mmCIF file of C-alpha atoms and ligand atoms in Angstrom:
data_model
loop_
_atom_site.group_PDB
_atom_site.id
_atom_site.type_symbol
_atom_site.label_atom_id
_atom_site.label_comp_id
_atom_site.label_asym_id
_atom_site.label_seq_id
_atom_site.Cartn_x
_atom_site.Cartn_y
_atom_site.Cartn_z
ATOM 1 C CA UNK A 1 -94.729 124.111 -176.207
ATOM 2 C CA UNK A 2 -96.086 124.710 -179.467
ATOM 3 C CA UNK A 3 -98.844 127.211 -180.406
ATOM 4 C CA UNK A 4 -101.270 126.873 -182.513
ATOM 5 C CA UNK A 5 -103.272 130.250 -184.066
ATOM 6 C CA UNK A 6 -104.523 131.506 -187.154
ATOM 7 C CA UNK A 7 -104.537 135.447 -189.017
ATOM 8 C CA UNK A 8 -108.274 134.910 -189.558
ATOM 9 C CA UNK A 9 -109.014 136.151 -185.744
ATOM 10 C CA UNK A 10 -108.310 139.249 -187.744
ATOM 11 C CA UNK A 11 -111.393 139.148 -189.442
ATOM 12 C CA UNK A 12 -113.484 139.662 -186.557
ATOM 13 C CA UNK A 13 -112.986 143.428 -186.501
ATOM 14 C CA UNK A 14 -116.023 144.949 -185.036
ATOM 15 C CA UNK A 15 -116.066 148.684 -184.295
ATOM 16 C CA UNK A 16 -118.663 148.523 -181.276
ATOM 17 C CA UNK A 17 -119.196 147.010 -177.913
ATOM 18 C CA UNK A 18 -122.282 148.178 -175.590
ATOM 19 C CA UNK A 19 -121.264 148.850 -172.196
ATOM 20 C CA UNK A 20 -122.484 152.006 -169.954
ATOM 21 C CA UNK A 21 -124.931 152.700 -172.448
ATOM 22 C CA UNK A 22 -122.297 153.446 -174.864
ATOM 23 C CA UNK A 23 -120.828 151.472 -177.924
ATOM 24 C CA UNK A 24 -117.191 151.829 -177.041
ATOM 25 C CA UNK A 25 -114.183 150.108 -179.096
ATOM 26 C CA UNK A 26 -114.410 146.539 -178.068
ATOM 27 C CA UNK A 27 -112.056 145.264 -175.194
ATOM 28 C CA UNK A 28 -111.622 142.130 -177.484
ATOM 29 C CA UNK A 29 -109.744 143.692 -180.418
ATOM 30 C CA UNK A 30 -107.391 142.238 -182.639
ATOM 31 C CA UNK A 31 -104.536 143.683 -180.967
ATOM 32 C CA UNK A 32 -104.518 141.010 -178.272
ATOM 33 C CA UNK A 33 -104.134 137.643 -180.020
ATOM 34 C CA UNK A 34 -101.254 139.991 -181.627
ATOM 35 C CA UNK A 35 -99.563 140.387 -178.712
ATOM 36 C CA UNK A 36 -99.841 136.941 -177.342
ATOM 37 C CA UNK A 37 -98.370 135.754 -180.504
ATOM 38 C CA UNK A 38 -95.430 138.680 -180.231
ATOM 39 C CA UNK A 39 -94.624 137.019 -176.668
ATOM 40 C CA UNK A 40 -94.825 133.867 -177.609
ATOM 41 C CA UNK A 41 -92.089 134.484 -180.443
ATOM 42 C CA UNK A 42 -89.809 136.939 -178.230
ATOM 43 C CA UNK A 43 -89.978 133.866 -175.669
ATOM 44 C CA UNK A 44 -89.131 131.153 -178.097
ATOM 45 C CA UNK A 45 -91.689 129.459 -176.376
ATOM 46 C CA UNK A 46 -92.137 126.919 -179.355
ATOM 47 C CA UNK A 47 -93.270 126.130 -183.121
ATOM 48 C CA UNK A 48 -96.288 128.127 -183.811
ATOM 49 C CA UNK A 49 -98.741 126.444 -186.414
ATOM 50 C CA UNK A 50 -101.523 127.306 -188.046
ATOM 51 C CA UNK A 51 -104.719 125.674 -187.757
ATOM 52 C CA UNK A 52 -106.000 122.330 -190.056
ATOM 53 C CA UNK A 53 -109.234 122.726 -191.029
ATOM 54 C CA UNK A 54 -111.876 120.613 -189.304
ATOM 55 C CA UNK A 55 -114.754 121.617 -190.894
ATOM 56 C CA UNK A 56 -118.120 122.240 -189.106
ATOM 57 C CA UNK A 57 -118.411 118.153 -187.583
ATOM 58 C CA UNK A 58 -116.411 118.668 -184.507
ATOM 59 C CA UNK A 59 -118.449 122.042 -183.661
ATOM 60 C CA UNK A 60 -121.602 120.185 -184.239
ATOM 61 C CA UNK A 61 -120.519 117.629 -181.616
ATOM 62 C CA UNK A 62 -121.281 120.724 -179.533
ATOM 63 C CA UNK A 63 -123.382 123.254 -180.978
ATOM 64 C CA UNK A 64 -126.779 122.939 -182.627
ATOM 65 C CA UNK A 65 -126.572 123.009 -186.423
ATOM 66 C CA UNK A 66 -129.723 125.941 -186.173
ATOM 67 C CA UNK A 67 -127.028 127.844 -184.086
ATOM 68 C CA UNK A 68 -124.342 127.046 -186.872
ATOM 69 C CA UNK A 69 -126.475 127.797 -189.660
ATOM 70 C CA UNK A 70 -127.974 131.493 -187.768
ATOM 71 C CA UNK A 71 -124.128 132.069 -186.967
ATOM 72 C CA UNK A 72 -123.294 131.410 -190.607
ATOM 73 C CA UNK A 73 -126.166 133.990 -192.687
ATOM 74 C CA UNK A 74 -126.487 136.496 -189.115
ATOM 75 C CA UNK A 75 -124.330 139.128 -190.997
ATOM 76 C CA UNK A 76 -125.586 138.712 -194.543
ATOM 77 C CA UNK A 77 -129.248 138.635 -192.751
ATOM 78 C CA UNK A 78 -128.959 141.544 -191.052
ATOM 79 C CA UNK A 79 -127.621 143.243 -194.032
ATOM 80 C CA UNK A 80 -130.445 142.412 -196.302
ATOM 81 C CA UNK A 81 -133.042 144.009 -193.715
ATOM 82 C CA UNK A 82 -131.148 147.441 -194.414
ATOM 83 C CA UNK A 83 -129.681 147.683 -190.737
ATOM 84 C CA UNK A 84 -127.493 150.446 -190.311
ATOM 85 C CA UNK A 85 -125.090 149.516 -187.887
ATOM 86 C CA UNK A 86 -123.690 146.136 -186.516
ATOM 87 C CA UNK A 87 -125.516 143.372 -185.663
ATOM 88 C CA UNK A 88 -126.689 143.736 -181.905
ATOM 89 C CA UNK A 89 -129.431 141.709 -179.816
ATOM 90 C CA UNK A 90 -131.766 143.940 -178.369
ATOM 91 C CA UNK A 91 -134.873 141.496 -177.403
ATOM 92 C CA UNK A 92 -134.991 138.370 -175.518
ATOM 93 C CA UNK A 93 -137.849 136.168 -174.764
ATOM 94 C CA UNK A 94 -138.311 137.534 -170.884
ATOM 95 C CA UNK A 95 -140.083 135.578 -168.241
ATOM 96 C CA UNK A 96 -143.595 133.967 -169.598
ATOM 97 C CA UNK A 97 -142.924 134.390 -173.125
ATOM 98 C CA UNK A 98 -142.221 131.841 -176.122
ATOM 99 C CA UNK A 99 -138.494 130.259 -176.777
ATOM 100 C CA UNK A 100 -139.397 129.991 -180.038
ATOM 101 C CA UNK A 101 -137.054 131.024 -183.563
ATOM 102 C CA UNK A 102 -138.728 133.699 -185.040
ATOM 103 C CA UNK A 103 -137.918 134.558 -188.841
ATOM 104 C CA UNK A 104 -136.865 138.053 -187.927
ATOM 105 C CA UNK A 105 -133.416 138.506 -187.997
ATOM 106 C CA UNK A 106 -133.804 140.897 -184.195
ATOM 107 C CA UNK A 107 -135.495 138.300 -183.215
ATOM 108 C CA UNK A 108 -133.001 135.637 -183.879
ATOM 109 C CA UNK A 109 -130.454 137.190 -182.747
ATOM 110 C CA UNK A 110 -132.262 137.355 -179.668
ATOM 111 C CA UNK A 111 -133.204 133.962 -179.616
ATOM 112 C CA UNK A 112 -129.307 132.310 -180.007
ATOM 113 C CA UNK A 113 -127.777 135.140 -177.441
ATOM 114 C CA UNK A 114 -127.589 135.954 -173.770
ATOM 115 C CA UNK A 115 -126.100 139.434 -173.671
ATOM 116 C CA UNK A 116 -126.016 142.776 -175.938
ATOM 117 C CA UNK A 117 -122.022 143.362 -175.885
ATOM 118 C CA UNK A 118 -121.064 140.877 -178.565
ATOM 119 C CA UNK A 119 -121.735 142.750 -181.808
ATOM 120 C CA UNK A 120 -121.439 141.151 -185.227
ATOM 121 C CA UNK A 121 -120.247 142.323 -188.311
ATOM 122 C CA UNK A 122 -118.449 140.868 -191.791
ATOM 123 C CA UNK A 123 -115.566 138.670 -190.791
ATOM 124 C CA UNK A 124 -116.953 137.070 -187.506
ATOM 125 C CA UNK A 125 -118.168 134.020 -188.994
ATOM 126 C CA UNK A 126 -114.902 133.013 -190.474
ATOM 127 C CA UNK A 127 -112.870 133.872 -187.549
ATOM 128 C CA UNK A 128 -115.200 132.137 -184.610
ATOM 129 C CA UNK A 129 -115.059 128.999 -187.240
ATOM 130 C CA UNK A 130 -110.916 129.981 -187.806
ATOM 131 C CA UNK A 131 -110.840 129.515 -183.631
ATOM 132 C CA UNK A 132 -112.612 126.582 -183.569
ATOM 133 C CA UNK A 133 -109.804 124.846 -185.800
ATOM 134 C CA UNK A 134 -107.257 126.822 -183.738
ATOM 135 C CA UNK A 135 -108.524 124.767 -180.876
ATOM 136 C CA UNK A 136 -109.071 121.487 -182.736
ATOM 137 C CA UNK A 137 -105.639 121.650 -183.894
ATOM 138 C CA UNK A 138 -104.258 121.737 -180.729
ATOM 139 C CA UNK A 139 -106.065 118.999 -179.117
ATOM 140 C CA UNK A 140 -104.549 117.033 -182.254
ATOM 141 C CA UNK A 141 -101.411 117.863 -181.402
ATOM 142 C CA UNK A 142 -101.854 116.589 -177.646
ATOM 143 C CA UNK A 143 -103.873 113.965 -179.441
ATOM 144 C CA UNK A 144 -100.499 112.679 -181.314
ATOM 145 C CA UNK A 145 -97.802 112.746 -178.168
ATOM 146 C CA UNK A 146 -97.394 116.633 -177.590
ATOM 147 C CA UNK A 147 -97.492 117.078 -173.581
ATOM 148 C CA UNK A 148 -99.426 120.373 -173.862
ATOM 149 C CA UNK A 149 -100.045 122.869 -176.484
ATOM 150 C CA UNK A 150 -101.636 126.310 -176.619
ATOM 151 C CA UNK A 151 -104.606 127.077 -178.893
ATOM 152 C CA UNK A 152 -104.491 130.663 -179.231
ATOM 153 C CA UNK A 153 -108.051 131.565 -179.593
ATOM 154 C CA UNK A 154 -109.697 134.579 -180.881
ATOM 155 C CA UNK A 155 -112.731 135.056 -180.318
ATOM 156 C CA UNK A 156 -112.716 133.442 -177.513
ATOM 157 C CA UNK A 157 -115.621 130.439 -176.134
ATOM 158 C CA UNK A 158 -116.272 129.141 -172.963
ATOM 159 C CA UNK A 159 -119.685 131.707 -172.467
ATOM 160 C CA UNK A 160 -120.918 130.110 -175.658
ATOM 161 C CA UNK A 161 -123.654 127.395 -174.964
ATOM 162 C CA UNK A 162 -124.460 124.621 -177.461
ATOM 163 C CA UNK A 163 -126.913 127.629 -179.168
ATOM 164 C CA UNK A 164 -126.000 130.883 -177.915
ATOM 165 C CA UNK A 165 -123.468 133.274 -177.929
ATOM 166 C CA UNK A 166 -122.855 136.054 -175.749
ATOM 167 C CA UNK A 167 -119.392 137.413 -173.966
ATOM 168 C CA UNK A 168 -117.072 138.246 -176.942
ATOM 169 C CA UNK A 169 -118.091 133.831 -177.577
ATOM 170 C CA UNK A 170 -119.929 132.063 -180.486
ATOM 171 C CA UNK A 171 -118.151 128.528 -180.553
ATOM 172 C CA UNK A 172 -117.274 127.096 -177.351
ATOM 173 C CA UNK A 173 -113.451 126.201 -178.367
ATOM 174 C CA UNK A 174 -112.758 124.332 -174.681
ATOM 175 C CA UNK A 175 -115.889 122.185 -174.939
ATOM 176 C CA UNK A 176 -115.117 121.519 -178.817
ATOM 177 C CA UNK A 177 -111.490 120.224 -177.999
ATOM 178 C CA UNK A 178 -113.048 118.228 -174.873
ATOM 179 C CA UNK A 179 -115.923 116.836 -176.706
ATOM 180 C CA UNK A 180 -113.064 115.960 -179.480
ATOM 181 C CA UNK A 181 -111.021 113.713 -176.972
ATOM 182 C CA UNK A 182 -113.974 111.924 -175.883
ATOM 183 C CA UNK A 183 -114.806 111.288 -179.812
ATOM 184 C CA UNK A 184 -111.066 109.810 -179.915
ATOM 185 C CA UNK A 185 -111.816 107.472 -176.780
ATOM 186 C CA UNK A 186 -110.657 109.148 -174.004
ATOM 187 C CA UNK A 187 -112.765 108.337 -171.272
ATOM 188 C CA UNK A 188 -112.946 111.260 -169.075
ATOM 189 C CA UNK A 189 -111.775 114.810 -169.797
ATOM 190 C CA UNK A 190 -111.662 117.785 -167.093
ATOM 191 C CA UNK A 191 -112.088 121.383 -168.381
ATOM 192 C CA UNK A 192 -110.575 123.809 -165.634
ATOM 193 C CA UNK A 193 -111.967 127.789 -166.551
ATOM 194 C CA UNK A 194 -109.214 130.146 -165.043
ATOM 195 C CA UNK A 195 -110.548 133.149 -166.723
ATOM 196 C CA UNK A 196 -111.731 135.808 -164.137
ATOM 197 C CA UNK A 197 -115.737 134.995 -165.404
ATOM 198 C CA UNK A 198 -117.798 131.811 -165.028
ATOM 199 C CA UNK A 199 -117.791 129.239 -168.093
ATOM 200 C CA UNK A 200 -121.025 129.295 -168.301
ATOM 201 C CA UNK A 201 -121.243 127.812 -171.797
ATOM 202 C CA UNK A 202 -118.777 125.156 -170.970
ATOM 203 C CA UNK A 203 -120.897 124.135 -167.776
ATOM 204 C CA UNK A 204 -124.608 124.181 -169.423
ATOM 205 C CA UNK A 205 -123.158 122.038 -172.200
ATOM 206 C CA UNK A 206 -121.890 119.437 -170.287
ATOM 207 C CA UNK A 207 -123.968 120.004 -167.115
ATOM 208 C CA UNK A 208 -125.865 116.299 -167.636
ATOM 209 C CA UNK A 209 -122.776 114.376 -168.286
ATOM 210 C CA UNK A 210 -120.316 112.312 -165.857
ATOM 211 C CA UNK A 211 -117.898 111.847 -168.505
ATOM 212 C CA UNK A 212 -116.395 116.244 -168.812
ATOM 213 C CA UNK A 213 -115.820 117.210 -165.433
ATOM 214 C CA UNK A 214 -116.336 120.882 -165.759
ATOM 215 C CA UNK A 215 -114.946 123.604 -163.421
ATOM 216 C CA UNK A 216 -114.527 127.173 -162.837
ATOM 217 C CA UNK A 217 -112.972 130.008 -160.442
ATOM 218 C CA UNK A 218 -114.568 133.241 -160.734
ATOM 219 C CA UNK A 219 -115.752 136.686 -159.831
ATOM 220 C CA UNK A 220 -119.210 136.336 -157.821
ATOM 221 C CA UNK A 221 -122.019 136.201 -160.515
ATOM 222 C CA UNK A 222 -123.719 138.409 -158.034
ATOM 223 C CA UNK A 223 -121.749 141.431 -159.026
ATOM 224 C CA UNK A 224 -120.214 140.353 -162.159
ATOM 225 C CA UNK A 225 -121.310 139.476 -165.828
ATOM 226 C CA UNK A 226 -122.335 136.480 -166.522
ATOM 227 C CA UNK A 227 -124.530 137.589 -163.905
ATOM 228 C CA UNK A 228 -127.178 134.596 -164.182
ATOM 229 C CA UNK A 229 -125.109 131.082 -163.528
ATOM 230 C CA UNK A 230 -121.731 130.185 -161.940
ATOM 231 C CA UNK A 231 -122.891 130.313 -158.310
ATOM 232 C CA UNK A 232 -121.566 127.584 -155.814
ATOM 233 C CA UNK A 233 -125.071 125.191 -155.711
ATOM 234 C CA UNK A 234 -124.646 124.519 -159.158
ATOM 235 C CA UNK A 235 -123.016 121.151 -159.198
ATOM 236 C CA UNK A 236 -124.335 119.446 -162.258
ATOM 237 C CA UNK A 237 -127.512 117.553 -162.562
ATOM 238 C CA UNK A 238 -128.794 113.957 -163.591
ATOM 239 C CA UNK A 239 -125.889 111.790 -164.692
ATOM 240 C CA UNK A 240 -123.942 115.264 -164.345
ATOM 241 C CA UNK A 241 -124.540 115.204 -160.404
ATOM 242 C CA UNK A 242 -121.086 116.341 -158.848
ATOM 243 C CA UNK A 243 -119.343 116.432 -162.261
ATOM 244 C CA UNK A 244 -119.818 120.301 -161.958
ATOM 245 C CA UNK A 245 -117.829 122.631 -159.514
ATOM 246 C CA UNK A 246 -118.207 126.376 -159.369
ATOM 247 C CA UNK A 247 -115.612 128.578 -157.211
ATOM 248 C CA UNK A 248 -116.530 132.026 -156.455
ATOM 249 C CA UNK A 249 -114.811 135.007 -155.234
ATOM 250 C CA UNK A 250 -114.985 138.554 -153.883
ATOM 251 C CA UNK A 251 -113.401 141.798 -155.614
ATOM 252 C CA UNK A 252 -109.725 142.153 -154.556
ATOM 253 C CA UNK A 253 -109.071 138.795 -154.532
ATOM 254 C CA UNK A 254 -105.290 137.906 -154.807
ATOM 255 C CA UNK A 255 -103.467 134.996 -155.888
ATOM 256 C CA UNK A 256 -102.891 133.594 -152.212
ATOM 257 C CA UNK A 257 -106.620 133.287 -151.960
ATOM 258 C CA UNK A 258 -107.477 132.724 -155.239
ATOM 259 C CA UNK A 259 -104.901 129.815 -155.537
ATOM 260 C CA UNK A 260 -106.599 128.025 -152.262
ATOM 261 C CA UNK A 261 -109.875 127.273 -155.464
ATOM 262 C CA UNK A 262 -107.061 125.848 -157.541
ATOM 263 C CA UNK A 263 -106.060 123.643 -155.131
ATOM 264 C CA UNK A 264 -109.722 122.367 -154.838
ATOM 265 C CA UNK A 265 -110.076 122.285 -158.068
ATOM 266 C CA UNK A 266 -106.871 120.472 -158.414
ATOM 267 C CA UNK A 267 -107.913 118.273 -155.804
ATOM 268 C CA UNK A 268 -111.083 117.590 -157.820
ATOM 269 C CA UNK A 269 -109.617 116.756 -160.984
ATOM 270 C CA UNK A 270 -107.285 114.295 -159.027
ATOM 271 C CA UNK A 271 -109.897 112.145 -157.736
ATOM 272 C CA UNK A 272 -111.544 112.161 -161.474
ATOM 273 C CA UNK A 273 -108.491 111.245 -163.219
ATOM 274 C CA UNK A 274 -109.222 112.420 -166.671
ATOM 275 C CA UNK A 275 -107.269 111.278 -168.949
ATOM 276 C CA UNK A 276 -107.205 114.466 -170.693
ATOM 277 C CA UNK A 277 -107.254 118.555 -169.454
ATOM 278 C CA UNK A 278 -108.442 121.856 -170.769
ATOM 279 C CA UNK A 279 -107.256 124.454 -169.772
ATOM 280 C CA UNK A 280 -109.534 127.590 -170.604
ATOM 281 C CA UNK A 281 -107.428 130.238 -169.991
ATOM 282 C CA UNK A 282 -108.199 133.951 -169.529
ATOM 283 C CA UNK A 283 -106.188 135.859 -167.825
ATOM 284 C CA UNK A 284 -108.634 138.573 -166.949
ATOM 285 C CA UNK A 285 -107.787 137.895 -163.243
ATOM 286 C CA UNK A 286 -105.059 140.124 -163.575
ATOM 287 C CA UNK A 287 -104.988 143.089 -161.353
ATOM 288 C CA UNK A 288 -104.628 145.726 -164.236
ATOM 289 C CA UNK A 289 -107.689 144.163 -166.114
ATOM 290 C CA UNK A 290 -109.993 146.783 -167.176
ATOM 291 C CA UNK A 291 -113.220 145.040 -166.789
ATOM 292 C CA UNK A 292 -112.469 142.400 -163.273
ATOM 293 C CA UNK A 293 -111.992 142.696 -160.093
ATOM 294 C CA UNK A 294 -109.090 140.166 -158.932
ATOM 295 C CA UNK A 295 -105.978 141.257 -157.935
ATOM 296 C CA UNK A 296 -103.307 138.918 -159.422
ATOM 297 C CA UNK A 297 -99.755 139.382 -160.136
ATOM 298 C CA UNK A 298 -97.801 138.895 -163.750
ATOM 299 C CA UNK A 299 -95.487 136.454 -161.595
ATOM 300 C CA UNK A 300 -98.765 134.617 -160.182
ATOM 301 C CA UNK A 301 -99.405 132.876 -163.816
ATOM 302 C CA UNK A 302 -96.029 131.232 -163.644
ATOM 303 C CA UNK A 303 -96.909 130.111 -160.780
ATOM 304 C CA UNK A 304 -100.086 129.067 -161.671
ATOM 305 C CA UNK A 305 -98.596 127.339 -164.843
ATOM 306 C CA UNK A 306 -96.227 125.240 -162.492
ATOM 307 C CA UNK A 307 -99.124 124.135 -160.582
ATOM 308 C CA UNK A 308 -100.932 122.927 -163.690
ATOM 309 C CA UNK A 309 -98.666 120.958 -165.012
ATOM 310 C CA UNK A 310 -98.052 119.261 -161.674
ATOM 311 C CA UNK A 311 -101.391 117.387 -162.523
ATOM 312 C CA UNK A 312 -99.778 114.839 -165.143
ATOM 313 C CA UNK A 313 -101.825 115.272 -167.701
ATOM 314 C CA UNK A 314 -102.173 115.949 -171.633
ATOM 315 C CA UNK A 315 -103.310 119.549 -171.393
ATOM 316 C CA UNK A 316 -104.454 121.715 -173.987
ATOM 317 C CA UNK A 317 -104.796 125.656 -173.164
ATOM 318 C CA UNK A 318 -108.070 127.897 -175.234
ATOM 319 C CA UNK A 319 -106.937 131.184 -174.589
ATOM 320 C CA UNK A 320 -109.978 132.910 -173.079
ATOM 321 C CA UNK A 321 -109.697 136.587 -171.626
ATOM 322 C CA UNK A 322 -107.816 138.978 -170.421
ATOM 323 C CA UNK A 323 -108.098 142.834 -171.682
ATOM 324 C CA UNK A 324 -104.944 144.779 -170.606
ATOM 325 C CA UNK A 325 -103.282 144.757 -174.026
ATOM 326 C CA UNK A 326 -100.029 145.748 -172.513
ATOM 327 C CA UNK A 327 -99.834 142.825 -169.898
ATOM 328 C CA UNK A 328 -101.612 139.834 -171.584
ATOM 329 C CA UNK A 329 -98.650 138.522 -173.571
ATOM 330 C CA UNK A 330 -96.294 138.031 -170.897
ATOM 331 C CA UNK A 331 -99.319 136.662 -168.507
ATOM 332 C CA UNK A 332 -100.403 134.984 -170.793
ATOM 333 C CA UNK A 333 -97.074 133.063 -172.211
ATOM 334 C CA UNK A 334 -95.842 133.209 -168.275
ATOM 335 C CA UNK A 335 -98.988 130.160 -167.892
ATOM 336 C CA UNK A 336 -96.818 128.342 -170.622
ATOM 337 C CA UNK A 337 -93.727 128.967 -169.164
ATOM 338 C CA UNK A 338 -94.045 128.112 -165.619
ATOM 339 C CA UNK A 339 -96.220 125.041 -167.211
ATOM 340 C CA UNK A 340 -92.865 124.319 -168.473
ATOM 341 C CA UNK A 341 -90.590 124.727 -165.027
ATOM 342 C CA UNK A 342 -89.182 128.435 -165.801
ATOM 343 C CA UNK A 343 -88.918 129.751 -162.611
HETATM 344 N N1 LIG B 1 -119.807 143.339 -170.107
HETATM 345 C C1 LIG B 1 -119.541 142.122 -170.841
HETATM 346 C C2 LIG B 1 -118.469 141.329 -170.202
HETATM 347 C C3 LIG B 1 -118.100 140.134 -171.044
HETATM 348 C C4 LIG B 1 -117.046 139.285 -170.361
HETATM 349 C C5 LIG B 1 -116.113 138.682 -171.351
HETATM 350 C C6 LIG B 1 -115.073 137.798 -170.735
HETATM 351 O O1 LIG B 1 -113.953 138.151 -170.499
HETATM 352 N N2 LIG B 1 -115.409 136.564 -170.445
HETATM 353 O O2 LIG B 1 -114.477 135.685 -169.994
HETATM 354 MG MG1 LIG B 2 -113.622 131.127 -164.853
HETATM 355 ZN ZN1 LIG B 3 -113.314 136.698 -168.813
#
C-alpha cells in the first residue's frame, strides 16, 4: 500500500495545549506522524510519496472561503495585535448572543472554533493546507487504480466543520477526499470514523446529503470531548435522513464489543454500496491512549484492517488520532497490514 505524507506537518509546532487548566506540550506533536512514517518504512509497507499540490479548490468544496481566508492571516493577525503567547480561543458566542464575525482577532477566533485546546502559532497554516494535499493525493492515487492508500495526515480533520476548527483539526482531510470522489463522479462515498472521538466535522458537513454516508464509533459524548454531538438520535436530516449513523460506547470498551459497531457499520455501508470508502483513522481507541477510554489491543487493528478490506472497496485511510507515541506506528501500520491479509 502506498503512503502518501509530507515534512510540512512539521511546521505545525505549537508549544501549548489547554487541558486541566494547564497549557501542557500538545498530545499532537510532531513526533507522531514521525513514527508512523518510521513503521511504515521498517514494514516495507509500500512507496511513500509526497503530496501534489491541490491548491485551495478542493478544500473549498468543503470549507467556507471566510474560514480559509481567517485560517490563512489567524497567526499574522494575532501577531499584529501584540499577543504574547499563541493563538487561543477564549470567547464564544454562548446561548442568546450574535453568530456574527467580529473584526477582532479573539473574537474570530472564537467565531470559526469549538474548543480552546487547538492553539495556533507560525507554521499551522502551511501544514493543515500540506495535510489537505496529503489527503488529496491519496484519493488520486485510489482515483487512478490503487486498491487503497494511506494519507498520513498531520494535523489531523474529521472535528473540523466546513468553518470551524477545534480538536487538534482545521481542514477536514476525510470529507475533502470524499467530497473529491464525488467531484470525479462517483456516486456515493461512505466515510467510516474509527478514531476513539465522534467526527463531528465530518457528520455536520455532510449531515443534509444522501450522497456521503457518514459514520462513526465512539466514546459517549456524554463523558468525552466532543462533548456536544455524536449521540445515537443523530441520524442525518432532510435529504441526509438515515445517511448518518453514530455508535457510542462506554469506558473500557474492548475490541469484542467494540467490533459488534463495526459490524453495523459494515452492515450499513453494505446496503449503501458506495462506490468509494474513507477510512478516518485514529487509533486513539487503543488501551494505552493517554486521553480515551477504550480498551483495544495492538493485534485488534490487524484485525480490524482485515475486516475493512473485506468490504470491496477503493479505500483511502486520513490518519486521525491516536496519542501513545510509542504504540501508534505499529497500530497504526497494523490497520494497513491486516488491510492487506498479514495475519
Ligand atoms: N481535550 C481535547 C481533546 C481533543 C480530541 C482530539 C482527538 O483525538 N480527536 O479525534
Ligand atoms: Mg470516531
Ligand atoms: Zn480522537
Amino acid at each position: 500500500m502506498k503512503t502518501v505524507f509530507s515534512p510540512l506537518h512539521s511546521r505545525r509546532q505549537v508549544k501549548t495545549e489547554l487541558d486541566g487548566g494547564l497549557l501542557i506540550e500538545p498530545h499532537e506533536k510532531p513526533s507522531r506522524a514521525e513514527t508512523i512514517l518510521a513503521r511504515v518504512k521498517d514494514q516495507a509497507l509500500g512507496d511513500v510519496l509526497e503530496p501534489e499540490e491541490f491548491g485551495l479548490g478542493p478544500v473549498q468544496r468543503v470549507h467556507t472561503a471566510d474560514y480559509v481566508a481567517f485560517l490563512e492571516t489567524c497567526w499574522q493577525d494575532w501577531l499584529a495585535e501584540g499577543k504574547p503567547g499563541e493563538a487561543i480561543p477564549a470567547v464564544w458566542a454562548g446561548r442568546g448572543m450574535r453568530h456574527r464575525v467580529p473584526k477582532d482577532i479573539d473574537g474570530r477566533l472564537g467565531y470559526y472554533s469549538f474548543a480552546a485546546e487547538t492553539s495556533i502559532s507560525e507554521g499551522t497554516w502551511e501544514a493543515a493546507r500540506a495535510s489537505a494535499n496529503v489527503a488529496l493525493t491519496a484519493q488520486k492515487l485510489v482515483a487512478e487504480g490503487e486498491r487503497a492508500a494511506f494519507a498520513l495526515c498531520r494535523p489531523p480533520g474529521h472535528h473540523a466543520h466546513a468553518d470551524l476548527f477545534g480538536g487538534y483539526c482545521f481542514f477536514n482531510n476525510a470529507a475533502i477526499a470524499a467530497q473529491a470522489f464525488r467531484d470525479q463522479g462517483y456516486s456515493r462515498v461512505a466515510v467510516l470514523d474509527v478514531d476513539f472521538h465522534h467526527g463531528n466535522g465530518t457528520q455536520a458537513i455532510f449531515y443534509h446529503r444522501a450522497d456521503v454516508l457518514t459514520i462513526s464509533l465512539h466514546g459517549d459524548p456524554d463523558l468525552v470531548f466532543p462533548h456536544f454531538l455524536g449521540f445515537e438520535d443523530e441520524t442525518g436530516e432532510g435529504d441526509g435522513e438515515g445517511y448518518n449513523l453514530n455508535l457510542t460506547f462506554p469506558p473500557g470498551t474492548p475490541y469484542h464489543v467494540w467490533s459488534q459497531g463495526l459490524e453495523t457499520a459494515c452492515q450499513r455501508i453494505g446496503e449503501f454500496q458506495p462506490d468509494a470508502l474513507i477510512v478516518a483513522l485514529g487509533v486513539d481507541t487503543f488501551e494505552d491512549d493517554p486521553i480515551s477510554f477504550f480498551k483495544l489491543a495492538s493485534g485488534d487493528y490487524l484485525t480490524l484492517g482485515r475486516r475493512l478490506e473485506q468490504l470491496g472497496l477503493p479505500t483511502v485511510f486520513t490518519m486521525e488520532g491516536g496519542y501513545d507515541v510509542d504504540a501508534i506506528g505499529v497500530n497504526a501500520v497494523n490497520v494497513m497490514q491486516g488491510f492487506e491479509g498479514k495475519a
